[in-house]
Amino acid sequence: MTSLAITGLLAAIIVVSFLVAPRRAGVDGFFSGQYQGRAPGLLVLVLSQVTTWIFARSLMNAAILGYYYGFPGTLAYAAYYLSFLTGGYIVEQLRLRDAGSVQNWLGALFGGAGTQSYNLVIALRLLSEVFANLLVVGLIFTAVMPEIPGAGTTAIIIVALLGLAYSAWGGLSAALRTDVVQMVAFLAVFAVALLFLVTSPEFSLTAIVTSEGASGTRPGWVLLAVAFLQVFSYPAHDPVMMDRGFIADRTVTHRAFFHAFWLSTLCIIGFGFFGIHAANLGAAYEGQLLGTWAQMFPDWIFILLMVSLLVSALSTLDSALSSAARLVVVELGWASRSLAGGRIAMVVFMVLGGALTLWGNATLFDAVAVSGTASMFLTPVMVATFVFGWQVKRWAYLTSFAAAMLGAFAYFARSWESVAWALPEAHKYEQLLVICIAVLVVGFCAVALGHRRVAA
């Protein structure tokens, strides 16, 4: 019954998504998000930003970190949503410099080295988005249909094909319109589930805020420090957010980023409550918390939680695919600027991302940590350029880039003997903090040595 209800609700949302997707998409709409020649309004832009950032992996991360490390764990993940404020600042600075994208800006400063290095990072970021959200789909259907062998894999394939179908239909214009429907559906089902939680007799806000989690709060506080170090550069390497920073006028864009910040942060913290509450009740951790929630809550609440995760996964998939099409066609020029070129790019990214789900790594936060560390090469460059007005030399930029790539690789390969000797014997988040500090020190030293002041 539970699995049928989840499947039925998801199917209904997918049908509605097909119905609201544009029947015809021109090239401008496919790559730039215009619908009937108009840029998206404030409400569309806010809901699109939020639903593409509170994606399934993020919701699960907030809940899992809350389960293990209490309120500091969830707060640490919520701190990444300050990216809407730093992202809004970055977009404003780029638009003041007449740059239509991060690639335009880096290309003007550093030529091909600037754009190619950045495109490598965001290509990996987009692949991780497709992979992680399909992975959550698989985890959910494996949990709710344990009696059916391969249920998770089958669900991944079906959701991937359906998400690809309406994404390829209208590109960014389809993603924007369907994001609105999906966000409204998410807010409705999640609000009901959250209301049930906070009004239950066992719930205590004081207990939530003071929770030690299942493993103590120290790693959560460490991760909060990591988030603060990464949050300035983090939005700049997210093409989904950056693409939405250049499709409306500056006033609408500025307001959209602000409203997306507080709305998404509340959603993330609210979802984290479910993980913290499970730890406070002493519930055993089972299957990315999915098995835990199935035992803790009535069936209808569990169904709403699963549907909210699936809706957020679907909304992120279409946005990631539209950004992938723009990357391949507009920025890299590897395919013609046509609907066919964009659709081929979408198929390639969906296939590669789906293939990664067979890899076997279900640690959802690792992708955030690795990509967030990789993005930190931009922090020294943006501070030097936007804040101090310096002109950074190419070798300094490349040095910062190399340091960030090495740092990201070090965290990814931290269990390898060839890497482990260089890291402190500590919790993995403490290792991540050390890596982030080292990346920033190298980057800022390089920029400080390799810059020249721009004449006023």
Short mmCIF file of C-alpha atoms in Angstrom, two decimals:
data_model
loop_
_atom_site.label_atom_id
_atom_site.label_comp_id
_atom_site.label_asym_id
_atom_site.label_seq_id
_atom_site.Cartn_x
_atom_site.Cartn_y
_atom_site.Cartn_z
CA MET A 1 0.00 0.00 0.00
CA THR A 2 2.78 2.43 0.93
CA SER A 3 4.76 1.73 -2.22
CA LEU A 4 1.64 2.10 -4.38
CA ALA A 5 0.79 5.46 -2.79
CA ILE A 6 4.32 6.78 -3.28
CA THR A 7 4.42 5.58 -6.88
CA GLY A 8 0.98 7.01 -7.63
CA LEU A 9 1.74 10.45 -6.19
CA LEU A 10 5.05 10.63 -8.03
CA ALA A 11 3.37 9.58 -11.28
CA ALA A 12 0.76 12.31 -10.84
CA ILE A 13 3.42 14.97 -10.34
CA ILE A 14 5.31 13.76 -13.42
CA VAL A 15 2.12 13.93 -15.49
CA VAL A 16 1.48 17.49 -14.34
CA SER A 17 5.11 18.36 -15.13
CA PHE A 18 4.59 17.14 -18.70
CA LEU A 19 1.40 19.18 -18.97
CA VAL A 20 2.99 22.47 -17.85
CA ALA A 21 6.17 22.03 -19.90
CA PRO A 22 6.12 24.23 -23.03
CA ARG A 23 4.54 22.52 -26.04
CA ARG A 24 7.05 24.20 -28.31
CA ALA A 25 10.48 25.40 -27.32
CA GLY A 26 12.62 27.75 -29.36
CA VAL A 27 16.39 27.81 -29.10
CA ASP A 28 16.32 30.91 -26.86
CA GLY A 29 13.83 29.32 -24.51
CA PHE A 30 15.76 26.06 -24.41
CA PHE A 31 19.06 27.66 -23.42
CA SER A 32 18.02 31.00 -21.84
CA GLY A 33 14.74 30.16 -20.12
CA GLN A 34 12.51 32.62 -21.94
CA TYR A 35 8.88 31.62 -22.37
CA GLN A 36 6.84 33.33 -25.08
CA GLY A 37 9.63 35.89 -25.35
CA ARG A 38 9.52 36.88 -21.66
CA ALA A 39 12.02 36.39 -18.86
CA PRO A 40 10.75 34.61 -15.70
CA GLY A 41 9.16 36.74 -12.99
CA LEU A 42 10.13 36.94 -9.33
CA LEU A 43 7.92 34.10 -8.05
CA VAL A 44 9.02 31.70 -10.80
CA LEU A 45 12.67 32.51 -10.22
CA VAL A 46 12.42 32.12 -6.42
CA LEU A 47 10.59 28.80 -6.56
CA SER A 48 12.95 27.51 -9.24
CA GLN A 49 16.03 28.49 -7.24
CA VAL A 50 14.71 26.90 -4.08
CA THR A 51 13.47 23.63 -5.54
CA THR A 52 16.70 23.06 -7.44
CA TRP A 53 18.76 23.65 -4.30
CA ILE A 54 16.76 21.74 -1.69
CA PHE A 55 17.22 18.65 -3.81
CA ALA A 56 16.89 15.11 -2.53
CA ARG A 57 20.54 14.72 -1.63
CA SER A 58 20.46 17.93 0.41
CA LEU A 59 17.36 16.92 2.32
CA MET A 60 18.89 13.55 3.16
CA ASN A 61 22.21 15.17 4.10
CA ALA A 62 20.47 17.58 6.49
CA ALA A 63 18.57 14.73 8.14
CA ILE A 64 21.55 12.36 8.34
CA LEU A 65 23.91 15.01 9.71
CA GLY A 66 21.23 15.94 12.24
CA TYR A 67 20.84 12.31 13.27
CA TYR A 68 24.54 11.83 13.90
CA TYR A 69 25.64 15.29 15.11
CA GLY A 70 22.51 16.92 16.45
CA PHE A 71 21.42 20.46 15.63
CA PRO A 72 25.00 21.58 14.78
CA GLY A 73 25.05 18.94 12.01
CA THR A 74 21.87 20.24 10.40
CA LEU A 75 22.96 23.85 10.99
CA ALA A 76 26.25 23.13 9.23
CA TYR A 77 24.46 21.91 6.13
CA ALA A 78 22.01 24.81 6.27
CA ALA A 79 25.02 27.16 6.28
CA TYR A 80 25.68 26.15 2.67
CA TYR A 81 22.45 27.97 1.81
CA LEU A 82 24.18 31.25 2.58
CA SER A 83 25.31 30.55 -0.99
CA PHE A 84 22.20 32.41 -2.14
CA LEU A 85 23.55 35.57 -0.53
CA THR A 86 27.12 35.10 -1.73
CA GLY A 87 25.82 33.91 -5.10
CA GLY A 88 23.68 37.02 -5.44
CA TYR A 89 26.76 39.13 -4.69
CA ILE A 90 28.82 37.27 -7.30
CA VAL A 91 26.12 37.62 -9.96
CA GLU A 92 25.82 41.34 -9.26
CA GLN A 93 29.60 41.81 -9.57
CA LEU A 94 29.68 39.89 -12.85
CA ARG A 95 26.77 41.85 -14.30
CA LEU A 96 28.42 45.13 -13.30
CA ARG A 97 31.36 43.97 -15.42
CA ASP A 98 29.03 43.12 -18.34
CA ALA A 99 29.80 39.39 -18.02
CA GLY A 100 26.99 37.09 -19.07
CA SER A 101 28.36 34.12 -17.14
CA VAL A 102 31.24 33.05 -14.92
CA GLN A 103 32.94 31.70 -18.05
CA ASN A 104 32.76 35.12 -19.73
CA TRP A 105 34.42 36.72 -16.73
CA LEU A 106 37.16 34.10 -16.33
CA GLY A 107 37.80 34.07 -20.08
CA ALA A 108 38.31 37.84 -20.10
CA LEU A 109 40.78 37.59 -17.21
CA PHE A 110 42.67 34.38 -17.97
CA GLY A 111 41.76 33.29 -21.49
CA GLY A 112 41.21 29.64 -22.28
CA ALA A 113 42.93 28.49 -19.08
CA GLY A 114 40.25 30.28 -17.05
CA THR A 115 37.24 28.87 -18.87
CA GLN A 116 38.56 25.34 -19.38
CA SER A 117 39.49 24.84 -15.73
CA TYR A 118 36.13 26.17 -14.60
CA ASN A 119 34.18 24.09 -17.12
CA LEU A 120 35.92 20.95 -15.87
CA VAL A 121 34.75 21.66 -12.32
CA ILE A 122 31.14 22.39 -13.23
CA ALA A 123 30.93 19.36 -15.54
CA LEU A 124 31.88 17.18 -12.57
CA ARG A 125 29.40 19.10 -10.42
CA LEU A 126 26.55 18.44 -12.86
CA LEU A 127 27.41 14.75 -13.08
CA SER A 128 27.37 14.53 -9.28
CA GLU A 129 23.92 16.18 -9.22
CA VAL A 130 22.46 13.66 -11.65
CA PHE A 131 24.15 10.77 -9.85
CA ALA A 132 23.19 11.77 -6.30
CA ASN A 133 19.54 12.47 -7.02
CA LEU A 134 19.06 9.26 -8.99
CA LEU A 135 20.78 7.46 -6.13
CA VAL A 136 18.20 8.79 -3.65
CA VAL A 137 15.43 7.58 -5.97
CA GLY A 138 17.00 4.13 -5.92
CA LEU A 139 17.40 4.14 -2.14
CA ILE A 140 13.75 5.08 -1.62
CA PHE A 141 12.28 2.39 -3.85
CA THR A 142 14.69 -0.22 -2.49
CA ALA A 143 13.42 0.66 0.99
CA VAL A 144 9.71 0.69 0.17
CA MET A 145 9.76 -2.35 -2.13
CA PRO A 146 12.19 -4.75 -0.43
CA GLU A 147 10.25 -7.74 -1.75
CA ILE A 148 10.95 -6.80 -5.38
CA PRO A 149 14.52 -7.56 -6.56
CA GLY A 150 16.06 -4.64 -8.41
CA ALA A 151 13.25 -2.23 -7.51
CA GLY A 152 15.72 0.59 -6.89
CA THR A 153 17.49 0.14 -10.21
CA THR A 154 14.20 -0.06 -12.09
CA ALA A 155 12.98 3.14 -10.41
CA ILE A 156 16.22 4.92 -11.32
CA ILE A 157 15.80 3.99 -14.98
CA ILE A 158 12.12 5.01 -15.11
CA VAL A 159 12.63 8.36 -13.35
CA ALA A 160 15.72 9.07 -15.47
CA LEU A 161 13.82 8.43 -18.70
CA LEU A 162 10.76 10.45 -17.70
CA GLY A 163 12.83 13.32 -16.33
CA LEU A 164 14.92 13.32 -19.48
CA ALA A 165 11.81 13.30 -21.67
CA TYR A 166 10.24 16.53 -20.44
CA SER A 167 13.64 18.19 -19.86
CA ALA A 168 14.62 17.53 -23.48
CA TRP A 169 11.23 18.81 -24.55
CA GLY A 170 11.74 22.39 -23.40
CA GLY A 171 15.20 22.79 -21.84
CA LEU A 172 15.56 25.61 -19.32
CA SER A 173 12.10 26.99 -20.09
CA ALA A 174 10.60 23.61 -19.19
CA ALA A 175 12.72 23.38 -16.03
CA LEU A 176 11.55 26.79 -14.82
CA ARG A 177 7.86 26.06 -15.39
CA THR A 178 7.93 22.57 -13.91
CA ASP A 179 9.99 23.79 -10.94
CA VAL A 180 7.04 25.92 -9.89
CA VAL A 181 4.65 22.95 -9.90
CA GLN A 182 7.16 20.70 -8.17
CA MET A 183 8.00 23.28 -5.50
CA VAL A 184 4.34 23.88 -4.69
CA ALA A 185 3.85 20.10 -4.40
CA PHE A 186 6.94 19.80 -2.21
CA LEU A 187 5.89 22.62 0.13
CA ALA A 188 2.40 21.14 0.49
CA VAL A 189 3.46 17.60 1.40
CA PHE A 190 6.43 18.69 3.49
CA ALA A 191 4.41 21.26 5.46
CA VAL A 192 1.91 18.58 6.48
CA ALA A 193 4.68 16.19 7.55
CA LEU A 194 6.53 18.91 9.50
CA LEU A 195 3.31 20.02 11.22
CA PHE A 196 2.72 16.43 12.33
CA LEU A 197 6.25 16.25 13.74
CA VAL A 198 6.23 19.49 15.72
CA THR A 199 2.77 18.81 17.19
CA SER A 200 3.55 15.23 18.25
CA PRO A 201 3.78 14.66 22.04
CA GLU A 202 7.40 13.48 21.84
CA PHE A 203 8.65 16.58 20.02
CA SER A 204 10.52 19.30 21.90
CA LEU A 205 12.18 22.25 20.19
CA THR A 206 14.52 22.61 23.15
CA ALA A 207 15.52 18.96 22.80
CA ILE A 208 16.11 19.49 19.06
CA VAL A 209 18.36 22.53 19.54
CA THR A 210 20.35 20.97 22.38
CA SER A 211 20.56 17.48 20.86
CA GLU A 212 23.91 15.72 20.94
CA GLY A 213 22.88 13.44 18.08
CA ALA A 214 23.92 9.82 17.91
CA SER A 215 27.66 10.61 17.73
CA GLY A 216 28.16 13.95 19.51
CA THR A 217 28.16 17.50 18.20
CA ARG A 218 31.89 18.13 17.62
CA PRO A 219 31.92 16.98 13.95
CA GLY A 220 28.88 19.16 13.32
CA TRP A 221 30.66 22.27 14.60
CA VAL A 222 33.72 21.38 12.54
CA LEU A 223 31.56 20.98 9.45
CA LEU A 224 29.99 24.38 10.16
CA ALA A 225 33.49 25.90 9.99
CA VAL A 226 34.06 24.08 6.68
CA ALA A 227 30.80 25.47 5.30
CA PHE A 228 31.82 29.03 6.18
CA LEU A 229 35.14 28.54 4.37
CA GLN A 230 33.48 27.11 1.26
CA VAL A 231 30.33 29.20 1.03
CA PHE A 232 31.82 32.17 -0.82
CA SER A 233 33.00 30.12 -3.78
CA TYR A 234 30.37 27.36 -3.56
CA PRO A 235 27.62 29.08 -5.58
CA ALA A 236 30.05 30.14 -8.32
CA HIS A 237 30.69 26.51 -9.26
CA ASP A 238 27.00 25.63 -9.32
CA PRO A 239 25.79 26.22 -12.89
CA VAL A 240 22.14 25.73 -11.93
CA MET A 241 22.28 28.75 -9.61
CA MET A 242 24.54 30.82 -11.87
CA ASP A 243 22.41 30.18 -14.96
CA ARG A 244 19.42 31.63 -13.11
CA GLY A 245 21.40 34.72 -12.22
CA PHE A 246 21.42 36.06 -15.78
CA ILE A 247 17.93 35.41 -17.15
CA ALA A 248 15.98 38.24 -15.45
CA ASP A 249 16.71 41.91 -14.78
CA ARG A 250 19.03 42.83 -11.92
CA THR A 251 16.31 43.97 -9.50
CA VAL A 252 14.26 40.77 -9.88
CA THR A 253 17.42 38.65 -9.66
CA HIS A 254 18.62 40.37 -6.46
CA ARG A 255 15.25 39.91 -4.75
CA ALA A 256 14.97 36.31 -5.96
CA PHE A 257 18.32 35.32 -4.44
CA PHE A 258 17.36 36.85 -1.08
CA HIS A 259 13.95 35.18 -0.87
CA ALA A 260 15.40 31.87 -2.05
CA PHE A 261 17.92 32.06 0.82
CA TRP A 262 15.47 32.22 3.71
CA LEU A 263 12.91 29.86 2.18
CA SER A 264 15.42 27.12 1.34
CA THR A 265 17.17 27.48 4.71
CA LEU A 266 13.91 26.96 6.58
CA CYS A 267 13.14 23.87 4.49
CA ILE A 268 16.57 22.36 5.10
CA ILE A 269 16.46 22.98 8.86
CA GLY A 270 12.90 21.64 8.99
CA PHE A 271 13.87 18.43 7.23
CA GLY A 272 16.88 18.13 9.52
CA PHE A 273 14.45 18.04 12.46
CA PHE A 274 13.31 14.59 11.31
CA GLY A 275 16.84 13.24 11.62
CA ILE A 276 17.51 14.92 14.97
CA HIS A 277 14.19 13.71 16.35
CA ALA A 278 15.03 10.14 15.36
CA ALA A 279 18.32 10.34 17.27
CA ASN A 280 16.63 11.90 20.31
CA LEU A 281 14.21 8.96 20.46
CA GLY A 282 17.12 6.52 20.24
CA ALA A 283 15.92 5.06 16.95
CA ALA A 284 18.40 2.78 15.20
CA TYR A 285 19.90 4.09 11.96
CA GLU A 286 18.65 2.02 9.03
CA GLY A 287 19.16 2.61 5.32
CA GLN A 288 19.94 6.34 5.05
CA LEU A 289 17.26 6.92 7.74
CA LEU A 290 14.54 5.64 5.40
CA GLY A 291 14.06 2.43 7.36
CA THR A 292 14.17 4.39 10.61
CA TRP A 293 11.38 6.73 9.53
CA ALA A 294 9.27 3.82 8.28
CA GLN A 295 9.24 2.46 11.83
CA MET A 296 8.87 5.83 13.59
CA PHE A 297 6.00 7.48 11.73
CA PRO A 298 2.51 6.52 10.53
CA ASP A 299 2.42 5.30 6.94
CA TRP A 300 0.92 8.52 5.61
CA ILE A 301 3.70 10.66 7.11
CA PHE A 302 6.34 8.31 5.73
CA ILE A 303 4.67 8.54 2.32
CA LEU A 304 4.75 12.35 2.43
CA LEU A 305 8.44 12.35 3.36
CA MET A 306 9.30 10.00 0.51
CA VAL A 307 7.24 11.99 -2.00
CA SER A 308 8.94 15.22 -0.93
CA LEU A 309 12.32 13.59 -1.54
CA LEU A 310 11.28 12.25 -4.93
CA VAL A 311 9.83 15.58 -6.06
CA SER A 312 13.01 17.39 -5.08
CA ALA A 313 15.07 14.79 -6.96
CA LEU A 314 12.97 15.24 -10.09
CA SER A 315 13.19 19.03 -9.99
CA THR A 316 16.97 18.96 -9.68
CA LEU A 317 17.39 16.48 -12.52
CA ASP A 318 15.68 18.70 -15.10
CA SER A 319 17.64 21.76 -13.99
CA ALA A 320 20.95 19.90 -14.01
CA LEU A 321 20.22 18.64 -17.51
CA SER A 322 19.32 22.10 -18.82
CA SER A 323 22.57 23.47 -17.36
CA ALA A 324 24.47 20.57 -18.91
CA ALA A 325 23.00 21.45 -22.30
CA ARG A 326 24.04 25.07 -21.90
CA LEU A 327 27.55 24.05 -20.82
CA VAL A 328 28.12 21.74 -23.78
CA VAL A 329 26.47 23.91 -26.44
CA VAL A 330 26.89 27.54 -25.38
CA GLU A 331 30.09 27.50 -23.32
CA LEU A 332 32.11 24.62 -24.78
CA GLY A 333 30.70 24.77 -28.31
CA TRP A 334 30.90 20.99 -28.64
CA ALA A 335 27.48 20.81 -30.32
CA SER A 336 25.45 23.11 -32.54
CA ARG A 337 23.29 25.74 -30.85
CA SER A 338 20.13 23.89 -31.65
CA LEU A 339 17.50 21.85 -29.89
CA ALA A 340 19.14 18.67 -31.17
CA GLY A 341 22.55 19.71 -29.81
CA GLY A 342 21.10 20.48 -26.38
CA ARG A 343 19.13 17.26 -26.25
CA ILE A 344 22.15 15.14 -27.12
CA ALA A 345 24.08 16.77 -24.27
CA MET A 346 21.22 15.97 -21.88
CA VAL A 347 21.20 12.32 -22.91
CA VAL A 348 24.96 12.00 -22.39
CA PHE A 349 24.86 13.53 -18.89
CA MET A 350 21.86 11.44 -17.85
CA VAL A 351 23.51 8.23 -19.05
CA LEU A 352 26.82 9.03 -17.32
CA GLY A 353 25.11 10.12 -14.10
CA GLY A 354 22.92 7.03 -14.11
CA ALA A 355 25.95 4.82 -14.67
CA LEU A 356 27.60 6.30 -11.57
CA THR A 357 24.75 4.94 -9.43
CA LEU A 358 26.25 1.50 -10.09
CA TRP A 359 29.50 2.65 -8.47
CA GLY A 360 28.30 1.66 -5.01
CA ASN A 361 29.18 4.80 -3.03
CA ALA A 362 26.07 5.88 -1.10
CA THR A 363 27.81 8.49 1.10
CA LEU A 364 25.76 11.46 0.00
CA PHE A 365 27.81 14.22 1.63
CA ASP A 366 31.07 13.20 -0.04
CA ALA A 367 30.03 14.76 -3.36
CA VAL A 368 29.27 18.05 -1.61
CA ALA A 369 32.59 18.02 0.25
CA VAL A 370 34.65 17.18 -2.85
CA SER A 371 32.96 19.67 -5.18
CA GLY A 372 32.89 22.36 -2.50
CA THR A 373 36.65 21.97 -1.97
CA ALA A 374 37.27 22.02 -5.72
CA SER A 375 35.35 25.31 -6.02
CA MET A 376 37.61 27.07 -3.52
CA PHE A 377 40.12 28.06 -6.19
CA LEU A 378 37.69 30.88 -7.01
CA THR A 379 37.65 32.40 -3.51
CA PRO A 380 41.06 34.16 -3.62
CA VAL A 381 40.45 35.31 -7.20
CA MET A 382 37.01 36.75 -6.45
CA VAL A 383 38.15 38.46 -3.26
CA ALA A 384 41.12 39.99 -5.07
CA THR A 385 39.02 41.13 -8.02
CA PHE A 386 35.71 42.13 -6.45
CA VAL A 387 36.90 43.45 -3.09
CA PHE A 388 40.40 44.84 -3.70
CA GLY A 389 40.14 45.58 -7.41
CA TRP A 390 43.34 43.68 -8.20
CA GLN A 391 44.20 42.09 -11.51
CA VAL A 392 45.33 38.52 -10.86
CA LYS A 393 48.04 36.98 -12.99
CA ARG A 394 47.32 33.74 -14.80
CA TRP A 395 49.96 31.71 -12.96
CA ALA A 396 48.43 32.72 -9.61
CA TYR A 397 44.98 31.67 -10.80
CA LEU A 398 46.31 28.31 -12.00
CA THR A 399 48.18 27.81 -8.72
CA SER A 400 44.96 28.37 -6.78
CA PHE A 401 43.16 25.98 -9.13
CA ALA A 402 45.81 23.27 -8.69
CA ALA A 403 45.68 23.60 -4.90
CA ALA A 404 41.90 23.20 -4.89
CA MET A 405 42.01 20.17 -7.18
CA LEU A 406 44.66 18.52 -5.01
CA GLY A 407 42.59 19.29 -1.92
CA ALA A 408 39.45 17.80 -3.44
CA PHE A 409 41.36 14.70 -4.49
CA ALA A 410 42.93 14.37 -1.03
CA TYR A 411 39.52 14.29 0.63
CA PHE A 412 38.13 11.87 -1.95
CA ALA A 413 41.12 9.54 -1.55
CA ARG A 414 41.65 10.07 2.20
CA SER A 415 41.52 6.33 2.91
CA TRP A 416 44.31 5.54 0.43
CA GLU A 417 47.65 4.86 2.07
CA SER A 418 49.39 7.12 -0.43
CA VAL A 419 47.22 10.04 0.77
CA ALA A 420 46.40 9.19 4.39
CA TRP A 421 49.95 9.86 5.61
CA ALA A 422 49.61 13.55 4.70
CA LEU A 423 46.38 14.03 6.67
CA PRO A 424 45.95 14.23 10.45
CA GLU A 425 44.58 11.17 12.22
CA ALA A 426 41.21 12.66 13.02
CA HIS A 427 37.54 12.60 12.07
CA LYS A 428 36.99 12.98 8.34
CA TYR A 429 35.42 16.43 8.77
CA GLU A 430 38.45 17.60 10.73
CA GLN A 431 40.59 16.35 7.85
CA LEU A 432 38.33 18.29 5.48
CA LEU A 433 38.77 21.45 7.55
CA VAL A 434 42.56 21.12 7.41
CA ILE A 435 42.40 20.59 3.64
CA CYS A 436 40.18 23.65 3.13
CA ILE A 437 42.47 25.87 5.19
CA ALA A 438 45.51 24.65 3.23
CA VAL A 439 43.76 25.29 -0.11
CA LEU A 440 42.86 28.85 0.88
CA VAL A 441 46.33 29.62 2.27
CA VAL A 442 47.99 28.49 -0.96
CA GLY A 443 45.45 30.32 -3.09
CA PHE A 444 45.63 33.61 -1.22
CA CYS A 445 49.44 33.50 -1.10
CA ALA A 446 49.57 32.94 -4.85
CA VAL A 447 47.15 35.77 -5.54
CA ALA A 448 48.95 38.12 -3.15
CA LEU A 449 52.24 37.46 -4.93
CA GLY A 450 50.79 37.35 -8.44
CA HIS A 451 48.66 40.44 -8.83
CA ARG A 452 48.89 44.03 -9.89
CA ARG A 453 46.68 46.90 -8.91
CA VAL A 454 44.34 48.25 -11.56
CA ALA A 455 44.70 51.97 -12.07
CA ALA A 456 41.70 53.93 -10.86
#
